[in-house]
XYZ file of C-alpha atoms in Angstrom:
621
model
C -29.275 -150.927 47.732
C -26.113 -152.817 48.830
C -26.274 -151.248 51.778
C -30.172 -152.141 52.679
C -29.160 -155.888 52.111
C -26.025 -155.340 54.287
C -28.229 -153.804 56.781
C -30.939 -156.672 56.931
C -27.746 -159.577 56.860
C -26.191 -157.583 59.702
C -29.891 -156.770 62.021
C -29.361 -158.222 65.368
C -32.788 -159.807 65.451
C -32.901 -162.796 64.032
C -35.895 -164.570 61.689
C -38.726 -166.930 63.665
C -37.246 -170.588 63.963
C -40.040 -171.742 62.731
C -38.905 -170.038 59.435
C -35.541 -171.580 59.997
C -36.912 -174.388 60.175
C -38.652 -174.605 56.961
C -36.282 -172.481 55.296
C -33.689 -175.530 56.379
C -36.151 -178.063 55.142
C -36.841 -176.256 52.015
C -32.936 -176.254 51.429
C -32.192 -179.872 52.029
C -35.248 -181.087 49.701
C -34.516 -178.268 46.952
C -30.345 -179.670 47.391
C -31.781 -183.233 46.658
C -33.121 -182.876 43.885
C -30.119 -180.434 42.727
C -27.995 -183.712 43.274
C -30.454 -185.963 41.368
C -29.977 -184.289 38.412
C -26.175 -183.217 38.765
C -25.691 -186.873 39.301
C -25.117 -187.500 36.042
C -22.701 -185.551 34.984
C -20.300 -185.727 38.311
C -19.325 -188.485 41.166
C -21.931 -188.994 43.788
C -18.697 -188.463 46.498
C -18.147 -184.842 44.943
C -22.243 -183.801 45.457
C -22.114 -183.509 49.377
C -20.835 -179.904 48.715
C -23.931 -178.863 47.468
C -26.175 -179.734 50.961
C -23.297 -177.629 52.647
C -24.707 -174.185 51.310
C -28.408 -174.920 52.827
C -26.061 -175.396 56.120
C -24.350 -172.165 55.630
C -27.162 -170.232 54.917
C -28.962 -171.193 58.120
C -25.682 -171.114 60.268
C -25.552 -167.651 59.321
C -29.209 -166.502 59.602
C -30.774 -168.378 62.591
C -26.948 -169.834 64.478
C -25.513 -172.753 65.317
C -27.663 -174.779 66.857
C -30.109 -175.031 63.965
C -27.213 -174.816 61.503
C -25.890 -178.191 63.358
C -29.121 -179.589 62.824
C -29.154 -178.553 59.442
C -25.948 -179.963 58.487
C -26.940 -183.847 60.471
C -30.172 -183.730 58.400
C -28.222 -182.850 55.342
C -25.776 -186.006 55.930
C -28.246 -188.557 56.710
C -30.100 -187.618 53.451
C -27.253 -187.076 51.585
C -25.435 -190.937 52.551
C -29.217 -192.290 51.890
C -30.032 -191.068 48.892
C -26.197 -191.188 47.034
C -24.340 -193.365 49.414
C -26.100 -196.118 50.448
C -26.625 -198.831 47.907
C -30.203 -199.049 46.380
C -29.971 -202.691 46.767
C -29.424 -202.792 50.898
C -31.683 -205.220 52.958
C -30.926 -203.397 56.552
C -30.642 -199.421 56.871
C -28.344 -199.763 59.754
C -26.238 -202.400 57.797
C -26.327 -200.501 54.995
C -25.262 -196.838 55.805
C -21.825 -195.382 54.939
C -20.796 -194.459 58.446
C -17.350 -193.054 57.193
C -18.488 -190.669 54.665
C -21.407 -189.699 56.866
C -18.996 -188.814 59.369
C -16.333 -186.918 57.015
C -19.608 -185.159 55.951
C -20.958 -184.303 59.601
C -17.829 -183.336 60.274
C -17.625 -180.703 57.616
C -20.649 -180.028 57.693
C -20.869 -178.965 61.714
C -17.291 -176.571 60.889
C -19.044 -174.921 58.239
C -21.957 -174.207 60.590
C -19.566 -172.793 63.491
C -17.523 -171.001 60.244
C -20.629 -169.255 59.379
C -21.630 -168.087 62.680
C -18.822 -167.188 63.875
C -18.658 -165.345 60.463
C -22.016 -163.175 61.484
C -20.799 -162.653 64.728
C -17.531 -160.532 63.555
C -19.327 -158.955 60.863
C -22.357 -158.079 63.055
C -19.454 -156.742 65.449
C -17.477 -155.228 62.654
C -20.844 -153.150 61.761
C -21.509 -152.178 65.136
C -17.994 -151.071 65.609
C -18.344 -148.960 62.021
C -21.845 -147.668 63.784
C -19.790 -146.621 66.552
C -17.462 -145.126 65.021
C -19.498 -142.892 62.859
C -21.307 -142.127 66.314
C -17.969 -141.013 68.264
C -16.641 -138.438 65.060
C -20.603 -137.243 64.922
C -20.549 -136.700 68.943
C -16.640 -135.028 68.284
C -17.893 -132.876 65.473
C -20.653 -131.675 68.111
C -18.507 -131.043 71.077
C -15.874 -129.595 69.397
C -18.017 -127.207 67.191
C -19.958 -126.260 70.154
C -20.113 -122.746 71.047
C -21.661 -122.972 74.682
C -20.920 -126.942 75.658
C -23.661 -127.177 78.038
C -26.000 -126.595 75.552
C -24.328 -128.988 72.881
C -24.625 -131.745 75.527
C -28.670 -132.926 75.281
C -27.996 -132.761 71.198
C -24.857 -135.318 72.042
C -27.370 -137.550 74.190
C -29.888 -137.642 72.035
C -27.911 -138.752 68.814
C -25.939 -141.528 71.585
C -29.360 -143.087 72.177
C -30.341 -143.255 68.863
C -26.928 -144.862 67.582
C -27.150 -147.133 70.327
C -30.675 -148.003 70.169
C -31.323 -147.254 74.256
C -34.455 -145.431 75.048
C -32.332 -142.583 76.743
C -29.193 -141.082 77.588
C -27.947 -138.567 79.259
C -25.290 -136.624 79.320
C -24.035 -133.885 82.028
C -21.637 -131.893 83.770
C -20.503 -132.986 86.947
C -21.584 -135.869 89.389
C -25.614 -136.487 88.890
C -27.912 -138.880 88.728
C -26.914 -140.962 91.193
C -29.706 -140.917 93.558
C -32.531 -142.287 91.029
C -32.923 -145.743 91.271
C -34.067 -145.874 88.136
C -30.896 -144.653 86.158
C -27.111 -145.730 86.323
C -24.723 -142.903 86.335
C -21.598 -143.805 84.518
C -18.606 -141.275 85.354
C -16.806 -139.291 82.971
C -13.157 -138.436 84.075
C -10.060 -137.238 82.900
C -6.890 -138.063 84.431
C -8.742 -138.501 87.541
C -10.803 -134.829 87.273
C -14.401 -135.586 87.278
C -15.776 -133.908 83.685
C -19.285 -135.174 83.634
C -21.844 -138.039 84.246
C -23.510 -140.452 81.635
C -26.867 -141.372 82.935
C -28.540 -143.923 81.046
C -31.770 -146.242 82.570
C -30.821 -149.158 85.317
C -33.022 -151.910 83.694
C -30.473 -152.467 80.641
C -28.721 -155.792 80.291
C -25.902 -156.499 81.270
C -24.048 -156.718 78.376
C -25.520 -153.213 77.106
C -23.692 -151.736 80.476
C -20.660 -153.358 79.660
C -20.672 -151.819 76.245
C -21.370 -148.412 77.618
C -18.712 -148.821 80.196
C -15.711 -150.531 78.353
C -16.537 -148.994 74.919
C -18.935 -145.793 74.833
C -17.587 -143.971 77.988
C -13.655 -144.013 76.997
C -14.932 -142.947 73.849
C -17.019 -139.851 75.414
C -14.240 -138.997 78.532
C -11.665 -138.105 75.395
C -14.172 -136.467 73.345
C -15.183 -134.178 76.267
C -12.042 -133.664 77.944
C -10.964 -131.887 74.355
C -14.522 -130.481 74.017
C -13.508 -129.087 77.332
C -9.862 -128.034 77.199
C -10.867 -126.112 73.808
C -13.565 -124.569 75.589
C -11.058 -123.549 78.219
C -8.847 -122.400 75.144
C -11.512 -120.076 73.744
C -12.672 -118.682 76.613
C -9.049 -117.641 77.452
C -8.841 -116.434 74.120
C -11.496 -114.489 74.339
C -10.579 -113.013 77.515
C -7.436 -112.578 75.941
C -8.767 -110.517 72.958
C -10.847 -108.699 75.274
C -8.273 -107.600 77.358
C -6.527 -106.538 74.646
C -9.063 -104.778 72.868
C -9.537 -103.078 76.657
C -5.915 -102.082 76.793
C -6.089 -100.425 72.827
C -9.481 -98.649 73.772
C -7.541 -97.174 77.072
C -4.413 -96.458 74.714
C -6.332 -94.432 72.245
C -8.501 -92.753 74.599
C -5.231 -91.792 76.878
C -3.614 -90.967 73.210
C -6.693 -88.773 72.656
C -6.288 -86.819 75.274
C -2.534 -86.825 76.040
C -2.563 -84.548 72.262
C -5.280 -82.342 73.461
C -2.478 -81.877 76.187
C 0.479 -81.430 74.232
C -1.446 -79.074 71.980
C -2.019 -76.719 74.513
C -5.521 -76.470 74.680
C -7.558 -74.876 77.292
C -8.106 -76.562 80.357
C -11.667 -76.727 79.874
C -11.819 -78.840 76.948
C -9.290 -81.159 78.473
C -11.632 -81.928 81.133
C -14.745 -82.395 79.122
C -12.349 -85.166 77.141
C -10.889 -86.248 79.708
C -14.864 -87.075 81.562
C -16.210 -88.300 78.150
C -13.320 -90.819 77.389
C -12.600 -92.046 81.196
C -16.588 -92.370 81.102
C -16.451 -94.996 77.876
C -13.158 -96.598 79.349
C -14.469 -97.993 82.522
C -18.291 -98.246 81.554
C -19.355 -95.455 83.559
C -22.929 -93.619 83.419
C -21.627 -90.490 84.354
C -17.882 -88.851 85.223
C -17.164 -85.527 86.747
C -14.040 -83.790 87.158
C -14.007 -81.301 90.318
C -11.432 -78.930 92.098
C -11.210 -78.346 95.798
C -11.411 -74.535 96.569
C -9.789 -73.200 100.086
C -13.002 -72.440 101.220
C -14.100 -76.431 101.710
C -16.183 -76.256 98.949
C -15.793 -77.772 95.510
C -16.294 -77.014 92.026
C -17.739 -78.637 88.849
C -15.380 -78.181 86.086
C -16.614 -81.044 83.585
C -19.226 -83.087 83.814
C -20.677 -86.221 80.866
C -23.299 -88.395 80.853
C -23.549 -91.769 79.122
C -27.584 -90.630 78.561
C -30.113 -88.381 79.375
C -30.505 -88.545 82.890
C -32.019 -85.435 83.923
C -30.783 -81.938 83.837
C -26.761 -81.687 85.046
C -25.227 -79.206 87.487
C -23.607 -76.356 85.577
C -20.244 -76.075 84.988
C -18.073 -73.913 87.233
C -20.743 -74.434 90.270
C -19.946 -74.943 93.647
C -20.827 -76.900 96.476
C -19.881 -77.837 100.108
C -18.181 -80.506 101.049
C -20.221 -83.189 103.063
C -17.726 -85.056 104.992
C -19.838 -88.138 104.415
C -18.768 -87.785 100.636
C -17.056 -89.544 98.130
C -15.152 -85.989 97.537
C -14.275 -85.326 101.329
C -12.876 -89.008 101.861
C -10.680 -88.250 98.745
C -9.605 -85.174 100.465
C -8.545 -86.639 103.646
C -6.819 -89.346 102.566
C -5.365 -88.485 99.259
C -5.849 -92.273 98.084
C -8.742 -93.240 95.986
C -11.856 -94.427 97.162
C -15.140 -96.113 96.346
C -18.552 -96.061 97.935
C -22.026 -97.810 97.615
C -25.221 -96.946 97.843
C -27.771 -98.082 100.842
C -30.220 -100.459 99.206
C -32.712 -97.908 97.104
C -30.852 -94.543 97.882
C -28.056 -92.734 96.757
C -26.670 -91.470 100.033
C -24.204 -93.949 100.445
C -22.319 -92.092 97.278
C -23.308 -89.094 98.657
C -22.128 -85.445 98.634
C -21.204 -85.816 94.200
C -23.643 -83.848 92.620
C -26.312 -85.093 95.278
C -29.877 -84.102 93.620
C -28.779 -84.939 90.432
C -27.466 -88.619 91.235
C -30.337 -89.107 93.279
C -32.469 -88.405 90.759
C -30.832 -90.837 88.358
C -30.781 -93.743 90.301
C -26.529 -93.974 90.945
C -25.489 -96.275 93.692
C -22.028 -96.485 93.852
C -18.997 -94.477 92.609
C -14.899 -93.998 92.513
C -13.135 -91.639 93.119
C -9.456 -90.834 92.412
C -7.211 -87.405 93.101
C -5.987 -85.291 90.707
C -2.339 -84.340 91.967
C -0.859 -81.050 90.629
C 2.815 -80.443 91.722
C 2.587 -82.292 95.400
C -0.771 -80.488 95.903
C -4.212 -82.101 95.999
C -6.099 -80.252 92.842
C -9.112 -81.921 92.594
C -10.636 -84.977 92.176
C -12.035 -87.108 88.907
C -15.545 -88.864 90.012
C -17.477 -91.948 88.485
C -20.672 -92.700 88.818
C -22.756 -96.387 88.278
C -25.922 -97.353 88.244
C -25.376 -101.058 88.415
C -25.390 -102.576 91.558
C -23.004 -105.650 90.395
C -19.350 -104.504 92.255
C -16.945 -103.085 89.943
C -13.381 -104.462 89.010
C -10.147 -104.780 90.961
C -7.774 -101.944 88.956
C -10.885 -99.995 88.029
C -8.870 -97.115 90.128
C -5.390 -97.548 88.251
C -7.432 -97.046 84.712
C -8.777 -93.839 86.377
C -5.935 -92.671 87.512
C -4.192 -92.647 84.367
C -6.698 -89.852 83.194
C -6.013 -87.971 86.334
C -2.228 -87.401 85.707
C -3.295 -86.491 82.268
C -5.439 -83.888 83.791
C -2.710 -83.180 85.864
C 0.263 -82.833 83.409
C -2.519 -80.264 81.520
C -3.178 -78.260 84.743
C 0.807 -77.961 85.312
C 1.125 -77.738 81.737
C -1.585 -74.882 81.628
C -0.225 -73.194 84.768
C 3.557 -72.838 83.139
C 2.071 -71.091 80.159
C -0.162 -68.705 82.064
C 2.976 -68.081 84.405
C 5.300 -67.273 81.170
C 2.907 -65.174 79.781
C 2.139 -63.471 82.850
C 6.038 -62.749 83.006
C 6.443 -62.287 79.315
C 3.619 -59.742 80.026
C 5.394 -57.994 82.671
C 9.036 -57.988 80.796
C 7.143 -56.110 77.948
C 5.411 -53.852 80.058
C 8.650 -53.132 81.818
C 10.494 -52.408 78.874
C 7.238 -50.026 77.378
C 7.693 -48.341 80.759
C 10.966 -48.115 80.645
C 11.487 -47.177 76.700
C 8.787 -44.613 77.632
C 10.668 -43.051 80.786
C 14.035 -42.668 78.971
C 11.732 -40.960 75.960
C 10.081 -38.347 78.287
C 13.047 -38.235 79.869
C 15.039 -37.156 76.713
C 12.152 -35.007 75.653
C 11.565 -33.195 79.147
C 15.166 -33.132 79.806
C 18.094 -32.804 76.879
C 16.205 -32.061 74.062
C 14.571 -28.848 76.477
C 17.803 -27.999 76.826
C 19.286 -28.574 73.718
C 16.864 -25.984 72.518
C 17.950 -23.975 74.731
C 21.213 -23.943 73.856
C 20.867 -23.519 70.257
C 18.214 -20.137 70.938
C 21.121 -19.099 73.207
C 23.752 -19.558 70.115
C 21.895 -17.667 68.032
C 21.080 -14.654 70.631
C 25.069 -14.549 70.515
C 25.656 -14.601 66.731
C 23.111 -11.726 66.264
C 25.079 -9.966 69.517
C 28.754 -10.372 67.379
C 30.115 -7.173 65.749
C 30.347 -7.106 62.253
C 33.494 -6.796 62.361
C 34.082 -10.395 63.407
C 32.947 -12.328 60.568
C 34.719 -15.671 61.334
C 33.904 -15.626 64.760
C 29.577 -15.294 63.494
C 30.408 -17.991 60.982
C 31.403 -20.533 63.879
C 28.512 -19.573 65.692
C 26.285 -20.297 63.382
C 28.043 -23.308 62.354
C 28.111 -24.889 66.073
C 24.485 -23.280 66.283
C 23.503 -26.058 62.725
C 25.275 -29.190 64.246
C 23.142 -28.238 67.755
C 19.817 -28.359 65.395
C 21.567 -31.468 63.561
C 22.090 -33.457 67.112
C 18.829 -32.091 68.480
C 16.850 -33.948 65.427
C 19.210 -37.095 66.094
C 17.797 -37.172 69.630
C 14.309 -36.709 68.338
C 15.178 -39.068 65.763
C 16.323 -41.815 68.532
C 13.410 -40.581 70.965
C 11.068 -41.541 68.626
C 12.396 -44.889 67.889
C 12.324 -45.528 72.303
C 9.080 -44.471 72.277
C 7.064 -42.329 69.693
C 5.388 -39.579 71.760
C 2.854 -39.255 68.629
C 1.541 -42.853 69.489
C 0.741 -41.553 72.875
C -0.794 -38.467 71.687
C -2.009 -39.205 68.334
C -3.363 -42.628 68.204
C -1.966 -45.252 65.891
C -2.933 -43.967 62.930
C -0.991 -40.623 62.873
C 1.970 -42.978 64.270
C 1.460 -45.493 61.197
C 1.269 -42.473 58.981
C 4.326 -41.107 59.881
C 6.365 -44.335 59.594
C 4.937 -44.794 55.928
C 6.353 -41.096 55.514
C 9.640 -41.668 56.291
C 10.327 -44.999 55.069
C 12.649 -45.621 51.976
C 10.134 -48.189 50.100
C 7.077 -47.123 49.056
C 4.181 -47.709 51.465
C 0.531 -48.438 50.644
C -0.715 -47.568 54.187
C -4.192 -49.008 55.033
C -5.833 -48.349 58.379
C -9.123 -49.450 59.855
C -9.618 -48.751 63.272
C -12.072 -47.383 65.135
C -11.214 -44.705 68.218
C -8.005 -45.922 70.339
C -6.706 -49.143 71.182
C -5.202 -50.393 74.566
C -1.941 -48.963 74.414
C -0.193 -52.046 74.906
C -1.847 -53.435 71.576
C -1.216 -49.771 69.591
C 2.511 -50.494 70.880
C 2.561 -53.720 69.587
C 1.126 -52.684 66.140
C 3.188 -49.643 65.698
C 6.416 -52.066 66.488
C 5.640 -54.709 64.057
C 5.269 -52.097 61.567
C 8.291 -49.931 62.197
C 10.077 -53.471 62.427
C 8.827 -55.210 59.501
C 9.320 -51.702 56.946
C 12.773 -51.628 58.508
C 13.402 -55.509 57.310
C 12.215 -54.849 54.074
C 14.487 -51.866 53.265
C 17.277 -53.503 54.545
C 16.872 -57.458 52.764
C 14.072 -57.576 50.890
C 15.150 -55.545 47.701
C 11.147 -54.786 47.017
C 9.527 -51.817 45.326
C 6.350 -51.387 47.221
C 5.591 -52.784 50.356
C 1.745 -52.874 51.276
C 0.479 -52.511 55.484
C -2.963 -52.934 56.810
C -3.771 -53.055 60.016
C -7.963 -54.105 61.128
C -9.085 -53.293 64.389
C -12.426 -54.793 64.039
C -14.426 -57.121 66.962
C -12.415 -58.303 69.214
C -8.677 -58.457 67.856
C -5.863 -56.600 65.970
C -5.073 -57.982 62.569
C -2.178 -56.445 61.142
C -0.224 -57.853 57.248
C 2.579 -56.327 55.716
C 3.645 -57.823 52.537
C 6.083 -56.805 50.122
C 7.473 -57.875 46.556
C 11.031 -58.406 47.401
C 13.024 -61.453 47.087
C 11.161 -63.931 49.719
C 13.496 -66.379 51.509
C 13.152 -64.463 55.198
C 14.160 -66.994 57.748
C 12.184 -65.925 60.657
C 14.805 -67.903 63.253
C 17.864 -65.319 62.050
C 16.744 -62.034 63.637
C 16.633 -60.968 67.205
C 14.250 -58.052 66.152
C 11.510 -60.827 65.067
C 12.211 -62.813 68.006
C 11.541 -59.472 70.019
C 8.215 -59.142 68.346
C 7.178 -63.124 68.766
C 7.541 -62.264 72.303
C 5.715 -58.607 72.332
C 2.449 -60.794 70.641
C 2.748 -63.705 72.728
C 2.829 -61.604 75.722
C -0.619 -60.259 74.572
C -1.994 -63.614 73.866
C -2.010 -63.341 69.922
C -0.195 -65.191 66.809
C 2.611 -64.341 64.727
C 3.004 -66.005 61.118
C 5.645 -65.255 58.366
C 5.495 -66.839 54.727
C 8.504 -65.957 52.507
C 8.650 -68.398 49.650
C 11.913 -67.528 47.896
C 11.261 -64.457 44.738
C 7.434 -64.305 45.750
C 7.945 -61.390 48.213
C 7.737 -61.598 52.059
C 4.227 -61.940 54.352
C 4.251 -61.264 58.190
C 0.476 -61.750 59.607
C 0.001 -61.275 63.256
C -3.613 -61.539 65.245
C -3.689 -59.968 68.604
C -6.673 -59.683 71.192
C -7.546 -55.868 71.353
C -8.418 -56.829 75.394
C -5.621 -59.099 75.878
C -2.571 -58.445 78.202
């Protein structure tokens, strides 16, 4: 309510003057007649106070002039009707001219007091309006997602707070060349921000409020609205980045432990296409290796969707020396080509029917370097035509020594176990020479000997006793050393392996070791002799541990030749605590399974016994 009256006190239009008029009339009769009857009761000399409120209240409503008029009506009246004498012959001889003037007097600085009094407090209101329009056009700028689009929603509340028919407010220099509009610039330390536009016809003192009140106003507003869009869209190319660069980390992370695992090369490249594919936005990555005879070959391919059926893995192609692939080859640098508008030759020679097919028009490239030598090369392929990034080949190459580090990586281990492979096969060899040897050789003639001895004790007289006791004695320690060779010949190289399989060679192991054995065998027909080796070692090694450390009562083998591998477990009940690290004889065996490609595990939790499991391929080597 207060604020309605405030409203209509404060409106800039003011009331007919016609109705000031009257309403000034109406004042100085209705003040008359107040004085008649307060006459009574106070001096006439104190009652002129009473005309001065009809003076104020036009003053304030319809200005000076008619407030000045007013207050000269109200003083003539007022010195006629209280002043002057009743009893006065001449009006001009009988008017109070000194009170009259003390009254005009007063009267006219009320009248100025009062309008100047509407003028501040029509000027303090428009400043409040103001005001309130400035934080409403700073809450919109500044809460503004996209400011562009905020800026018609700031224009449109300016010419409503301001009363104008339209505004206009934009980025930039415009409006200039319509005659019909004014363009008002918006700067900011002498950097153009935007234009106000607002219509030509306006009066002048309108313009000079837009101009020396509105724009200042609207140039600080923006320039924050602007700087904190500047701030935001650094930030968010800031978080973006960053969220980049933690993607790229934990893809490269990814596949850095499929490296260090040791996993096969294959499945490296498939992670290594998938994740490089997500990384730089591709639609589809391939990973191929040049082969001496210029041709090259797929060895993982992905696909961000289903575009059509994919090469196969492992095939080959020639290289077109207008390829991506050749360029790479020649140059050792990475590359990138586009397509020819509406074909896919221009990233030609990759994969060329299936590209084609799915609408790719440019692709990088970047090498895959494996110790100084050009491997191979890791491919991406786009379907957007928009260019791609500076640095798009630095992210790529990342993956590529990753894929490199696994070839090398891959290459070392194949190369160890090639050689750990051909140390054990040496030493099978070997242990097997020396046994045939000993077999062919002295234990032939250590037979021999010993059937010779005891041709000569039957050929001694009778009368020589001693001399056919020391015969027969030398003829026992022969036999005694002959089964110590055997015994060692066996443990070179059992010729029963070779001749009886492992079973017979398990069998005979169980036989003569000094804790009980329950032997279980399930194998069907012979092994690769480099796997029946391996079994019959861990065995003979593992029953030897156990009578030796483990203190144990029964020790339990079974060896499963079933499929495709060789699983052989020996437990035992003995005292557990085997440290697998202390014995040269385990170490010996690591190697012998290794070299075949299998596992080797050993649990031996302290008084629950002792477990050795080992898995070999039965085609490995």
């Amino acid at each position: 309510m207060r604020a309605r009256m405030l409203s209509s006190l404060l409106r800039v239009t003011r009331p007919p003057l016609l109705v000031g008029v009257i309403v000034g009339v109406a004042c100085v009769t209705a003040e008359t007649f107040l004085t008649f009857l307060l006459e009574r009761v106070a001096p006439s000399n104190a009652l002129n106070v009473v005309y001065l409120v009809g003076v104020l209240v036009v003053s304030y409503l319809w200005g000076l002039p008619l407030g000045m008029l007013t207050a000269v009506a109200s003083g003539f009246v007022y010195d006629y009707f209280l002043v002057v004498p009743r009893h006065a012959i001449s009006v001009f001889s009988g008017w109070s001219w000194m009170p009259l003037l003390v009254f005009l007097v007063v009267g006219l600085l009320v009248s100025a007091a009062a309008a100047l009094m509407r003028t501040l407090l029509m000027e303090a209101e428009e400043r409040r309006g103001e005001a309130d329009l400035e934080a409403a056009t700073a809450r919109l700028l500044l809460r503004a997602e996209h400011l562009p689009a905020a800026l018609p929603v700031v224009a449109r509340r300016l010419a409503q707070g301001l009363g104008l028919p339209f505004l206009a407010v934009e980025l930039g220099a415009t409006g200039a060349g319509d005659p019909g509009k004014v363009a008002l610039p918006l700067s900011d330390d002498d950097v153009r921000l935007g234009t106000l536009v607002a219509p030509a016809n306006l009066p002048a003192a309108v313009l000079r409020r837009l101009r020396e009140r509105v724009v200042p106003s609207l140039e600080a507003v923006l320039a924050a609205a602007c700087d904190r869009e500047a701030i935001g869209n650094a930030l968010a190319t800031s978080r973006d980045e960053l969220a980049r660069v933690a993607d790229e980390q934990a893809a490269l992370r990814r596949v850095a432990t499929l490296v260090a695992r040791g996993v096969r090369p294959a499945e490296i490249f498939g992670a290594v296409a998938r994740e490089m594919g997500l990384i730089v936005n591709a639609d589809h990555t391939a990973v191929e290796r040049y082969e001496p005879d210029r041709t090259v070959a797929l060895m993982s391919f992905w696909s961000a969707s289903d575009g059509g059926p994919a090469p196969p893995i492992g095939s080959h192609r020639p290289l077109r020396e207008d390829g991506l692939s050749a360029l790479v080859l020649r140059t050792g640098q990475p590359a990138r080509m586009a397509a020819a508008e509406g074909t896919a030759e221009g990233a030609a020679g990759e994969l060329e029917t299936w590209v084609r097919d799915d609408k790719v028009v440019s692709a990088i490239a970047s090498p895959i370097v494996v110790e100084a030598r050009l491997w191979g090369v890791v491919i991406a392929f786009f379907r957007g035509r928009e260019p791609q990034p500076e640095g798009i080949e630095e992210r790529i190459r990342d993956f590529t020594e990753l894929v490199a580090t696994a070839i090398s990586n891959a290459q070392a281990r194949d190369e160890l176990a090639a050689s750990r492979a051909r140390v054990v096969a040496a030493s099978d060899e070997t242990r097997h020479r020396i046994e045939r040897d000993l077999h062919d050789g002295a234990q032939q003639r250590l037979v021999s000997l010993g059937l010779q001895l005891r041709m000569a004790e039957t050929a001694v007289p009778p009368e020589l006793p001693k001399l056919r006791e020391q015969l027969s004695r030398t003829a026992e320690g022969l036999t005694l050393v002959l089964e110590d060779l055997r015994e060692l010949s066996r443990g070179i190289h059992p010729a029963i392996l070779s001749k009886g399989g492992l079973a017979p060679a398990l069998k005979m192991l169980a036989r003569r070791s000094s804790v009980p054995v329950d032997l279980r065998v399930r194998v069907d027909g012979r092994l690769p002799e480099r796997v029946e080796v391996a079994v019959y070692y861990i065995v003979s090694e593992s029953l030897t541990n156990v009578a030796k450390h483990a203190h144990a009562s029964l020790a339990c083998v079974e060896v499963d030749a079933v499929g495709e591998a060789a699983r052989v477990a020996i437990r035992d009940d003995g005292k557990g605590g085997a440290d697998p690290r202390g014995g040269s004889g385990l170490i010996g065996l690591l190697d012998r399974v290794q070299a075949l490609g299998g596992t080797i595990e050993i649990t031996s939790p302290a008084g629950q016994g002792t477990t050795l499991t080992a898995v070999m391929p039965v085609g490995g080597g």
